[in-house]
Amino acid sequence: MNSEKAKSHHIKDENALHFLTFTVVGWVDIFSRKVYRDLIIDNLDYCRKNKGLELYAYVVMTNHMHLVARAKEGNKLSEIVRDYKKFTSKEIKKLLNDPIESRREWMKILFTKAGEWNSNNVDFQFWKQNNQPIELYSNHVIDQKIDYIHNNPVKAGFVEKPEDYLYSSARFYAGMDYLLKIDRME
């Protein structure tokens, strides 16, 4: 059996462990600001506590995020992801109206145009449609993906060690103070 299922745009096994990537339309570096990163973290936590999301690794970069996650029995990962992206998109749209946000005008134009061009949206699109789900089958590939996630900020030059990046599960695994509790693999 392959350690990684062929890439697809859709989640096939709703309760299988997946590597997911959520990317901001136009690769806009919106998460360079704390207020947006905190919104992302708070809503991941909400999904863990209330929507049946099991989260094993994550990182929030400036314009995308990666997760290793699955849905608890009786839940569907695709529905959790859909609701998460829909809610965070609406909340970010509200935050963009803050007069303190110096980039708001051009970001609102970009996200509005993206929404108009996409028949699945009415007037605003924050996240790219595809989550790039990769179903994970082996411990080796799971470890590879978690290492990839944790080393993303190191490769980007933000920190020297994965656990130094606050918006990552690397801190949890290193036994340090963390922003978001992670589920343990059994």
XYZ file of C-alpha atoms in Angstrom:
186
model
C 0.000 0.000 0.000
C 1.263 3.490 -0.789
C 2.281 5.593 2.179
C 0.625 8.606 0.606
C -2.626 8.434 -1.312
C -2.606 10.146 -4.694
C -3.235 13.872 -4.455
C -6.801 14.933 -5.043
C -8.803 18.077 -4.568
C -11.290 16.280 -2.326
C -11.134 14.418 0.952
C -12.168 10.841 0.216
C -11.958 9.149 3.632
C -13.545 11.638 6.027
C -11.970 10.114 9.144
C -8.490 9.397 7.783
C -5.470 11.419 8.823
C -4.666 14.175 6.317
C -2.015 16.747 5.555
C -3.875 19.933 4.557
C -2.763 23.292 3.217
C -4.959 26.398 3.335
C -3.640 29.241 1.178
C -4.745 32.870 1.078
C -5.933 34.078 -2.334
C -3.090 35.842 -4.136
C -0.642 34.628 -1.476
C -1.372 37.841 0.462
C 0.823 38.031 3.593
C -2.119 38.822 5.850
C -0.894 36.654 8.721
C 2.075 38.950 9.183
C -0.266 40.714 11.617
C -1.003 39.177 15.016
C -4.742 39.917 14.968
C -5.242 37.619 11.962
C -2.947 34.868 13.273
C -4.799 34.901 16.590
C -8.131 34.569 14.792
C -6.791 31.511 12.952
C -5.503 29.898 16.169
C -8.670 30.673 18.160
C -10.836 29.070 15.496
C -8.654 25.976 15.209
C -9.097 25.623 18.963
C -12.865 26.039 18.578
C -12.932 23.288 15.935
C -10.933 20.992 18.243
C -13.297 21.574 21.150
C -16.636 21.797 19.341
C -16.500 20.445 15.787
C -14.710 17.107 16.153
C -11.319 18.132 14.757
C -8.329 16.109 15.917
C -5.254 18.264 15.341
C -1.787 16.699 15.411
C 0.366 19.439 13.901
C -0.012 22.932 12.481
C 1.856 26.028 11.417
C 0.500 29.438 10.454
C 2.812 31.179 8.000
C 2.329 34.684 6.546
C 0.035 33.597 3.700
C -0.829 29.943 4.261
C -1.130 27.282 6.908
C -0.510 23.552 7.122
C -2.254 20.975 9.304
C -2.030 17.292 10.066
C -5.556 16.504 11.179
C -8.537 14.206 11.010
C -12.172 14.205 12.091
C -13.367 12.307 15.140
C -15.746 9.422 14.482
C -19.183 10.758 13.544
C -17.745 13.953 12.017
C -16.583 14.752 8.491
C -13.250 16.439 7.898
C -14.514 18.155 4.741
C -17.380 19.738 6.714
C -15.052 20.900 9.498
C -12.695 22.431 6.923
C -15.582 24.054 5.030
C -17.014 25.594 8.204
C -13.580 26.701 9.425
C -12.698 28.422 6.170
C -16.150 30.003 5.842
C -16.134 31.386 9.385
C -12.536 32.651 9.321
C -13.158 34.265 5.933
C -16.180 36.159 7.288
C -14.277 37.257 10.390
C -11.283 38.423 8.375
C -13.615 40.367 6.093
C -14.921 42.176 9.196
C -11.389 42.838 10.473
C -10.429 44.363 7.118
C -12.835 47.215 7.845
C -10.674 48.322 10.774
C -9.232 51.751 9.960
C -5.928 50.701 11.556
C -5.373 48.159 8.748
C -3.232 50.151 6.302
C -3.500 47.473 3.602
C -7.260 47.139 3.751
C -8.217 48.882 0.504
C -6.113 46.805 -1.872
C -6.788 43.583 0.082
C -10.538 44.170 -0.038
C -10.320 44.761 -3.799
C -8.282 41.583 -4.331
C -10.550 39.377 -2.184
C -13.705 40.907 -3.714
C -12.447 40.308 -7.271
C -11.482 36.731 -6.364
C -15.022 36.197 -5.053
C -16.587 37.623 -8.201
C -14.462 35.357 -10.413
C -15.351 32.224 -8.456
C -18.871 30.893 -9.010
C -18.803 29.248 -5.553
C -18.697 32.663 -3.841
C -20.958 35.672 -3.881
C -18.709 38.653 -3.298
C -15.596 37.743 -1.299
C -13.021 34.974 -1.327
C -10.240 34.831 1.248
C -9.027 31.222 0.998
C -8.078 29.439 -2.198
C -10.573 26.671 -2.950
C -8.213 23.675 -2.883
C -6.983 22.345 0.475
C -4.476 20.031 -1.225
C -5.483 17.079 0.992
C -2.997 14.249 1.220
C -4.222 11.162 3.042
C -1.495 9.839 5.346
C -1.042 6.082 5.724
C 2.296 5.351 7.348
C 4.125 6.571 10.430
C 7.083 7.472 8.229
C 5.007 9.834 6.056
C 3.206 11.264 9.094
C 6.579 12.077 10.667
C 7.775 13.585 7.367
C 4.757 15.891 7.145
C 5.012 16.970 10.792
C 8.723 17.720 10.316
C 7.899 19.666 7.154
C 5.277 21.701 9.031
C 7.570 22.436 11.962
C 10.513 23.381 9.745
C 8.494 25.753 7.523
C 9.333 28.844 9.657
C 13.011 27.796 9.793
C 13.186 27.472 5.997
C 11.455 30.850 5.660
C 14.166 32.402 7.848
C 11.802 33.453 10.649
C 13.520 31.414 13.380
C 16.566 29.214 13.868
C 14.737 26.339 15.587
C 11.172 25.109 14.936
C 10.155 25.466 18.587
C 11.053 29.181 18.519
C 8.086 29.925 16.234
C 5.033 30.776 18.335
C 2.378 29.896 15.729
C 3.340 26.246 15.396
C 2.737 22.959 17.180
C 6.526 22.503 17.426
C 6.342 24.303 20.792
C 3.823 21.765 22.099
C 6.020 18.847 21.025
C 9.082 20.521 22.591
C 7.279 20.805 25.952
C 7.243 24.614 25.825
C 4.426 27.096 26.379
C 2.082 26.891 23.395
C -0.922 28.675 21.933
C -2.945 25.648 20.890
C -3.232 22.210 22.459
C -2.437 19.345 20.113
C -4.003 15.893 20.127
C -1.670 12.971 20.831
C -1.421 10.167 18.301
C -2.253 6.756 19.655
